[in-house]
Each structure stands twice: as structure tokens, then as C-alpha cells.
XYZ file of C-alpha atoms in Angstrom:
391
model
C 86.967 144.175 148.978
C 83.686 142.503 147.816
C 83.354 143.285 144.021
C 79.834 143.398 142.263
C 81.199 143.060 138.076
C 78.523 143.840 135.594
C 78.286 143.427 132.454
C 76.108 142.639 130.019
C 78.098 139.832 127.961
C 80.097 137.479 129.656
C 81.246 134.404 129.056
C 80.598 131.895 127.239
C 79.718 134.759 124.869
C 82.574 135.895 122.431
C 84.257 138.978 122.381
C 86.310 141.699 124.037
C 84.125 143.341 127.048
C 83.294 138.960 127.952
C 86.628 138.568 128.139
C 88.053 141.554 129.076
C 85.036 141.419 132.810
C 85.846 137.712 132.643
C 90.036 138.171 132.830
C 89.210 141.044 135.444
C 87.759 138.559 137.452
C 89.891 136.595 137.514
C 92.479 138.710 138.420
C 90.844 140.392 141.286
C 90.385 136.730 142.769
C 93.879 135.942 142.642
C 95.230 139.589 144.647
C 92.308 137.606 147.359
C 89.265 139.612 146.309
C 85.486 138.813 146.307
C 84.037 138.778 143.362
C 80.181 138.159 142.083
C 79.656 138.804 138.317
C 75.380 140.162 137.119
C 74.915 139.201 133.284
C 72.040 139.201 131.352
C 74.170 136.447 128.788
C 73.101 132.734 129.592
C 75.875 130.444 130.865
C 77.035 126.797 129.508
C 73.877 124.494 130.447
C 71.099 127.460 129.905
C 71.563 129.099 133.251
C 69.064 132.438 133.234
C 66.551 133.946 135.280
C 68.577 134.141 138.304
C 70.921 131.184 138.763
C 74.294 131.278 140.263
C 77.285 129.794 139.157
C 80.378 129.337 140.133
C 83.024 129.381 138.387
C 86.314 129.021 140.918
C 86.122 131.219 142.810
C 84.119 133.806 141.322
C 80.134 133.999 141.584
C 78.244 134.838 138.643
C 74.455 135.544 138.705
C 72.470 134.636 135.704
C 69.664 136.903 135.046
C 69.440 136.532 131.632
C 65.620 135.479 129.598
C 66.122 133.016 127.704
C 63.484 133.972 125.478
C 64.607 137.037 124.581
C 67.299 134.768 122.659
C 69.998 137.899 123.494
C 72.433 139.160 126.915
C 68.741 141.776 128.194
C 66.562 141.239 130.323
C 64.147 144.949 131.154
C 62.452 141.787 133.686
C 65.312 141.646 136.091
C 65.750 144.703 137.649
C 63.898 144.095 140.602
C 66.284 140.938 140.926
C 69.001 143.089 140.052
C 67.780 145.751 142.898
C 67.752 143.083 145.305
C 70.947 141.228 144.343
C 73.137 144.813 144.551
C 70.583 145.574 148.044
C 71.327 143.011 149.981
C 75.198 141.384 148.218
C 77.388 143.707 150.802
C 79.840 144.978 148.073
C 82.218 147.409 148.584
C 82.270 148.660 144.927
C 80.047 147.789 141.836
C 82.360 148.290 138.639
C 79.744 148.638 135.919
C 81.041 146.836 131.960
C 78.812 149.735 129.594
C 78.993 149.108 126.209
C 77.242 151.626 123.198
C 73.857 149.846 123.392
C 73.940 148.183 126.956
C 70.108 147.877 128.873
C 71.423 146.209 131.426
C 74.404 147.537 132.404
C 72.518 150.495 132.065
C 69.817 149.822 134.682
C 72.582 148.631 137.153
C 74.218 151.881 136.969
C 70.848 153.615 138.424
C 70.255 150.724 140.784
C 73.474 150.601 142.095
C 73.981 154.596 141.935
C 70.077 155.095 143.597
C 70.887 152.671 145.723
C 74.355 154.858 147.153
C 76.697 152.107 146.415
C 80.520 153.084 145.204
C 79.711 152.546 141.329
C 82.804 152.920 138.973
C 81.162 152.455 135.335
C 83.881 151.836 132.134
C 83.166 152.424 128.649
C 84.409 149.804 126.724
C 83.402 151.267 122.836
C 82.844 154.859 120.765
C 79.855 156.824 122.162
C 80.376 158.499 118.792
C 76.411 160.077 118.232
C 75.266 158.293 121.312
C 77.192 160.978 123.198
C 74.622 162.990 122.469
C 70.983 160.751 123.846
C 73.553 160.334 127.516
C 73.188 164.612 127.444
C 69.715 164.888 126.283
C 68.653 161.971 128.710
C 70.910 163.004 131.841
C 71.708 159.992 132.386
C 75.511 160.764 133.236
C 74.405 163.824 134.677
C 72.558 161.348 138.275
C 75.070 159.089 138.366
C 77.245 161.829 138.797
C 75.848 163.954 140.691
C 74.953 160.273 143.277
C 78.050 159.823 143.617
C 79.306 157.757 140.267
C 83.146 157.724 139.049
C 83.797 157.267 135.201
C 86.171 156.165 132.976
C 86.641 154.449 129.985
C 89.572 151.985 127.904
C 91.483 154.634 125.952
C 92.097 158.594 125.525
C 90.040 158.347 122.859
C 87.195 156.826 124.522
C 87.711 158.806 128.009
C 87.289 162.085 125.382
C 84.018 161.109 124.133
C 82.982 159.834 127.791
C 84.052 163.099 129.104
C 81.920 165.310 126.364
C 79.136 163.955 127.156
C 79.508 164.137 130.606
C 78.392 167.567 133.039
C 81.208 169.926 133.132
C 84.398 169.151 134.616
C 83.879 166.107 135.648
C 86.638 163.853 135.538
C 86.699 160.683 133.712
C 90.025 158.405 134.150
C 91.602 155.682 131.564
C 91.455 152.336 132.351
C 92.345 150.004 129.748
C 92.093 147.022 129.120
C 94.445 144.086 129.822
C 96.657 141.214 128.862
C 98.291 138.222 130.336
C 101.879 139.058 128.211
C 102.880 135.463 128.856
C 100.542 134.107 126.641
C 101.198 136.884 124.025
C 105.057 136.907 124.643
C 106.933 135.989 120.606
C 107.682 132.925 119.739
C 110.461 132.430 118.367
C 111.728 128.575 116.237
C 115.234 129.164 116.660
C 115.419 130.187 120.402
C 113.611 127.843 123.195
C 110.655 129.504 125.295
C 111.996 131.402 128.440
C 109.775 130.642 131.278
C 111.024 134.604 131.761
C 108.133 137.641 132.402
C 107.336 140.539 130.864
C 110.572 142.736 130.714
C 113.211 140.109 131.264
C 111.681 137.876 128.835
C 111.025 140.834 125.922
C 114.871 141.650 126.534
C 116.720 138.172 125.815
C 114.882 137.977 122.225
C 115.114 141.800 121.363
C 118.262 140.605 119.654
C 116.085 137.884 117.028
C 116.383 138.900 113.553
C 114.048 135.944 113.272
C 110.476 138.989 112.635
C 110.543 141.273 109.780
C 114.270 140.077 108.383
C 113.239 139.184 105.216
C 114.302 141.099 101.574
C 112.467 142.818 99.100
C 112.842 139.925 97.140
C 111.088 137.047 99.771
C 107.321 136.851 100.471
C 106.522 138.972 103.102
C 102.933 137.886 104.934
C 100.433 140.471 106.970
C 97.826 139.022 109.430
C 94.357 140.696 110.451
C 92.530 139.313 113.149
C 88.630 140.347 113.668
C 85.045 140.274 113.052
C 84.666 139.896 109.999
C 81.841 143.087 110.927
C 80.900 146.529 108.796
C 82.366 148.379 112.001
C 85.285 146.501 112.033
C 86.159 147.355 107.523
C 87.503 144.132 107.033
C 86.422 144.992 103.151
C 88.218 148.123 102.931
C 91.709 146.630 104.622
C 90.987 144.162 101.072
C 90.830 147.375 99.030
C 93.776 148.694 101.038
C 95.720 145.948 99.845
C 94.910 145.380 96.414
C 95.902 149.363 96.419
C 99.487 149.103 98.171
C 100.577 147.050 95.061
C 102.213 144.438 96.866
C 99.971 140.979 95.759
C 103.216 138.333 94.674
C 105.277 139.944 97.005
C 103.179 140.336 100.507
C 100.015 137.996 101.959
C 97.458 138.547 103.892
C 96.034 136.767 105.880
C 92.885 137.570 107.518
C 91.276 135.464 111.108
C 87.771 135.523 112.270
C 84.196 134.715 111.274
C 81.065 137.436 111.057
C 78.509 138.960 108.715
C 80.633 140.127 106.167
C 82.477 136.557 105.248
C 80.522 136.266 102.528
C 81.027 140.057 101.264
C 84.390 139.484 101.634
C 85.055 136.761 99.720
C 83.062 137.669 97.253
C 85.523 141.502 96.521
C 88.329 139.484 97.305
C 87.811 137.054 93.568
C 86.816 140.785 92.097
C 89.660 142.764 92.516
C 92.102 139.393 91.476
C 93.613 138.435 95.574
C 92.682 134.578 95.397
C 96.289 133.737 95.378
C 97.782 136.862 98.004
C 94.799 136.851 100.460
C 93.973 133.977 102.683
C 90.464 133.633 104.935
C 91.149 131.099 107.789
C 87.797 132.144 109.491
C 88.192 131.341 113.535
C 90.727 130.348 114.710
C 91.762 129.125 119.105
C 94.568 130.994 120.629
C 97.244 128.528 120.009
C 96.843 129.019 115.754
C 97.039 132.099 116.135
C 100.132 132.311 118.016
C 101.061 130.207 115.747
C 100.219 132.308 112.303
C 101.422 135.905 114.505
C 104.542 133.360 115.106
C 105.439 132.939 111.266
C 103.601 136.702 110.492
C 106.087 139.922 110.039
C 103.538 142.418 110.808
C 99.618 143.391 111.857
C 97.576 145.423 110.087
C 94.131 146.838 111.846
C 91.936 148.952 109.606
C 89.582 150.425 111.705
C 88.291 153.498 112.414
C 85.748 153.632 115.243
C 87.794 150.749 117.894
C 87.716 152.447 121.670
C 90.703 150.191 122.743
C 92.452 147.603 119.899
C 92.032 144.368 121.650
C 93.218 142.547 118.901
C 96.637 145.054 118.016
C 97.546 144.775 121.882
C 98.109 141.481 121.373
C 100.014 141.648 118.160
C 101.769 143.851 119.163
C 102.867 141.871 122.260
C 104.015 139.051 120.558
C 105.839 141.589 118.702
C 104.605 142.306 115.084
C 105.180 145.140 113.327
C 101.326 147.066 113.526
C 100.189 149.245 111.087
C 96.435 150.533 111.639
C 94.348 154.110 112.095
C 95.507 157.335 113.770
C 92.779 159.216 115.854
C 91.338 155.534 118.113
C 91.672 154.493 120.986
C 95.313 152.509 119.459
C 97.378 155.095 119.401
C 97.700 154.472 123.578
C 98.991 150.557 121.590
C 100.663 151.702 119.058
C 103.460 155.009 118.940
C 103.817 156.143 115.358
C 107.170 155.054 113.819
C 108.451 152.927 116.967
C 106.121 150.123 117.629
C 104.226 150.396 114.233
C 102.487 153.310 111.352
C 99.341 154.699 112.273
C 97.907 156.081 108.806
C 94.996 158.906 108.454
C 92.993 157.674 105.693
C 91.856 154.606 103.386
C 94.813 155.628 101.171
C 97.262 156.356 103.877
C 96.203 152.770 104.971
C 97.686 150.666 101.448
C 101.049 153.646 101.991
C 101.481 152.181 105.253
C 100.826 148.094 104.000
C 103.286 148.684 101.127
C 105.731 150.536 103.423
C 106.263 147.771 106.430
C 106.223 144.877 102.901
C 108.861 147.248 100.964
C 111.048 148.578 103.452
C 113.108 145.352 104.863
C 114.843 148.009 107.275
C 112.141 149.307 108.756
C 110.071 146.359 109.889
C 113.294 144.540 111.209
C 113.368 148.050 113.779
C 109.792 148.205 114.287
C 109.842 144.479 115.281
C 113.383 144.383 117.049
C 111.592 147.321 119.680
C 108.211 145.667 119.344
C 109.935 142.402 120.883
C 112.545 144.202 123.790
C 109.374 146.543 124.693
C 106.426 144.791 125.963
C 103.697 147.610 126.743
C 102.641 149.077 128.799
C 98.579 147.244 128.347
C 99.189 144.339 130.838
C 97.072 143.014 134.080
C 99.540 143.667 137.344
C 100.192 147.115 136.243
C 95.875 147.530 135.145
C 94.690 146.229 138.127
C 96.785 148.301 140.527
C 94.326 150.629 138.228
C 91.787 149.849 138.515
C 91.601 148.923 142.339
C 92.662 152.443 142.958
C 89.059 153.524 140.414
C 87.365 151.385 143.065
C 88.623 153.491 146.172
C 88.007 156.723 144.248
C 84.605 155.038 143.315
C 83.938 154.705 147.485
C 85.976 157.671 148.514
């Protein structure tokens, strides 16, 4: 099958959609398919304005306009049309966020050309769903044969409300390489096994969640330090939990709210209990997860939660917000605790810190039972969506 993947954002930009689309391209190529990516992101050496880059067996069309300094290019429409029309693609898979003008143009062009088209939303539509209904874009795309999906049940429900009545919206989750995030046990050699075999082999490990009340419990959170991710609210919930001195919170990531977050930590007197590490590489992140006792995710408008999935795959109990895409990854009381509001988030943090038995039970489950969102499973779902688009 020859597949066109379309995304405003693509590596070398760093982010959720970027990494997922790049990983999907690699998985599809590994399964024997031809993949070409059309993106409005400039390449690592400045590739843009139609330059074609080859990354292994993946062909990347860099349709960026560097003068705009953002992954948008309204001038690329004629070239996108030409390349999609001449490409001989069996399916066009368009990846959308809340604001994705390049992907929107590609959806309009692909459906207008009569190409089998799959559209996947990686975002929480929220009020943007009104714009889809008013503009009639979704109605036109669906009438032309496009199939719709989103990365979680919550996100799919929002797309369904914005789509014409009766439109099927599939759930096409993000995925990870389970082997890359498997739990690290400093006392056991790292197994070369995969999936359930590996998880069952380490399920009896008492290293995670085995600390008592008198010992320091380490919680970790990974996010972009931006308002939507709610890092300030995380620190405030940690303060309200009243566990400073008995627990440490390590926040990993960078972003525009870093200075504000530093100030809030100082204002709350948490300098000895909250550490801001900034951005780290995957190896350091895995080391932090290996030393942690739990993971906290404060984001409410979370379409999926790739950081939660990674932490869950690493065997960490998760405290997160209910009503978001995280509910597809974390089962309340089984793999973590889901909280309904910020007060409940503080209570969840306190409960995880105070209850060593609960930590051990959740950690043992997460080490024994891998999450469902792994590439072998998700790739099958992706291919099924392509067949639905071509039907």
C-alpha cells in the first residue's frame, strides 16, 4: 500500500503529533508499505518550499515557508494538490490538531480529488467543534467519503458531536514501543522479552511502591510547561496534599510557564520538596522513572496523554484527571487514581504518598499488565482504518 501521511508538524519539531506521525511512518515502512510525508515543517538542514528529504525509506515533502517561522504555509495549496494527485496514493492519512491549516487544506484537497482519506484528530476540539459545524467542513469531507477518527474515546465523542448525525468516528490511539519503556529493575538483568512475557517476569518486583510511610516517596510529572498542561495547578495540588517533607515532586519539561512555576514553588515554600529538571533525554527520563514511586498528570483538556502512557508502561502508578483521554490508559483503582477536580487531585496525591500498600498494588499491576496502546496492536487498527477509507 502507498500511503501519504499529512501533518502540519513533523520532526525536527518536538511534540506529540510530530513523534506519533514519525513513529507511524516507521511502523508502516517496517510492515512493508510505502510512505510519503507531506508537512509544513522545515527540515533539519533548512529543507523547505517543496524540498524532498529521504529519511531511511520514508520520503518527506518539506512544503514549509521558512519566512513564516511557523509550520503553516497557505501558499503550498497548489503544490499539495499536484503531489497528492500525481503520487498514486492508496490512502491519504491527515493528522489534525485544533489549529492545523496545512492539514485542513490537505483534507479538502484529498477529498476533492476523490482519494481515500482518513482524518485523525489528536486534540480536544472543545469550542472548536462549533467552527466545524458552522463551516460545514466536516460535512463536506464526510460526504466525499472521508473516514473520521480520534486518539481517545473522549476526543472521538467531541468529533462525533461536530460531525453530521450518524457519522462513525473510530478511536485510533497513539502508541508506544513497549520495549523502550519497560520497567527498569536495578536488581534484575534487563530481559530481552517483550510485552506480556517481560511484564509477567517482573511482576513480583517489590522495588516500586514498597517504601513505607516514614521513607521519602518520589513522584514525577513530565509535561510541557504551558498553561494548558497546568503545571502551576500541579504544584498547588502538591502543596494542598500536605505531603512536603515526606514526598518529593520532580517536574520534567520546559516551556513558557517555567519562570512562573519557579516563583510559585518559592511562594508555597516548596523549594526543598519540588525539583524542576527542565527537558531531559529519554535515557535520563527512564532513570527518573526507575527511581520514582508514582506519576502525576494534572492536565484536564488532554486528548490522549502520551506521557501518561509512557509512565504507565514503565510500571508507575498514575494520578491523573478523570474525563480526559487518560481514561483510556488508566483504570481508576487498578492502574492509578482518576480525580474529578483539583481538590480531588490533592487527595489523590496524598493517598498515593500515604498508602504504601496501594502504591505497591498499583505498581505490581502496571508491571504485570502492559497497556493496550502498543504499536503491534495500533498498527492493525490503523490499517483497518485505511481499508475503511478505501471501501
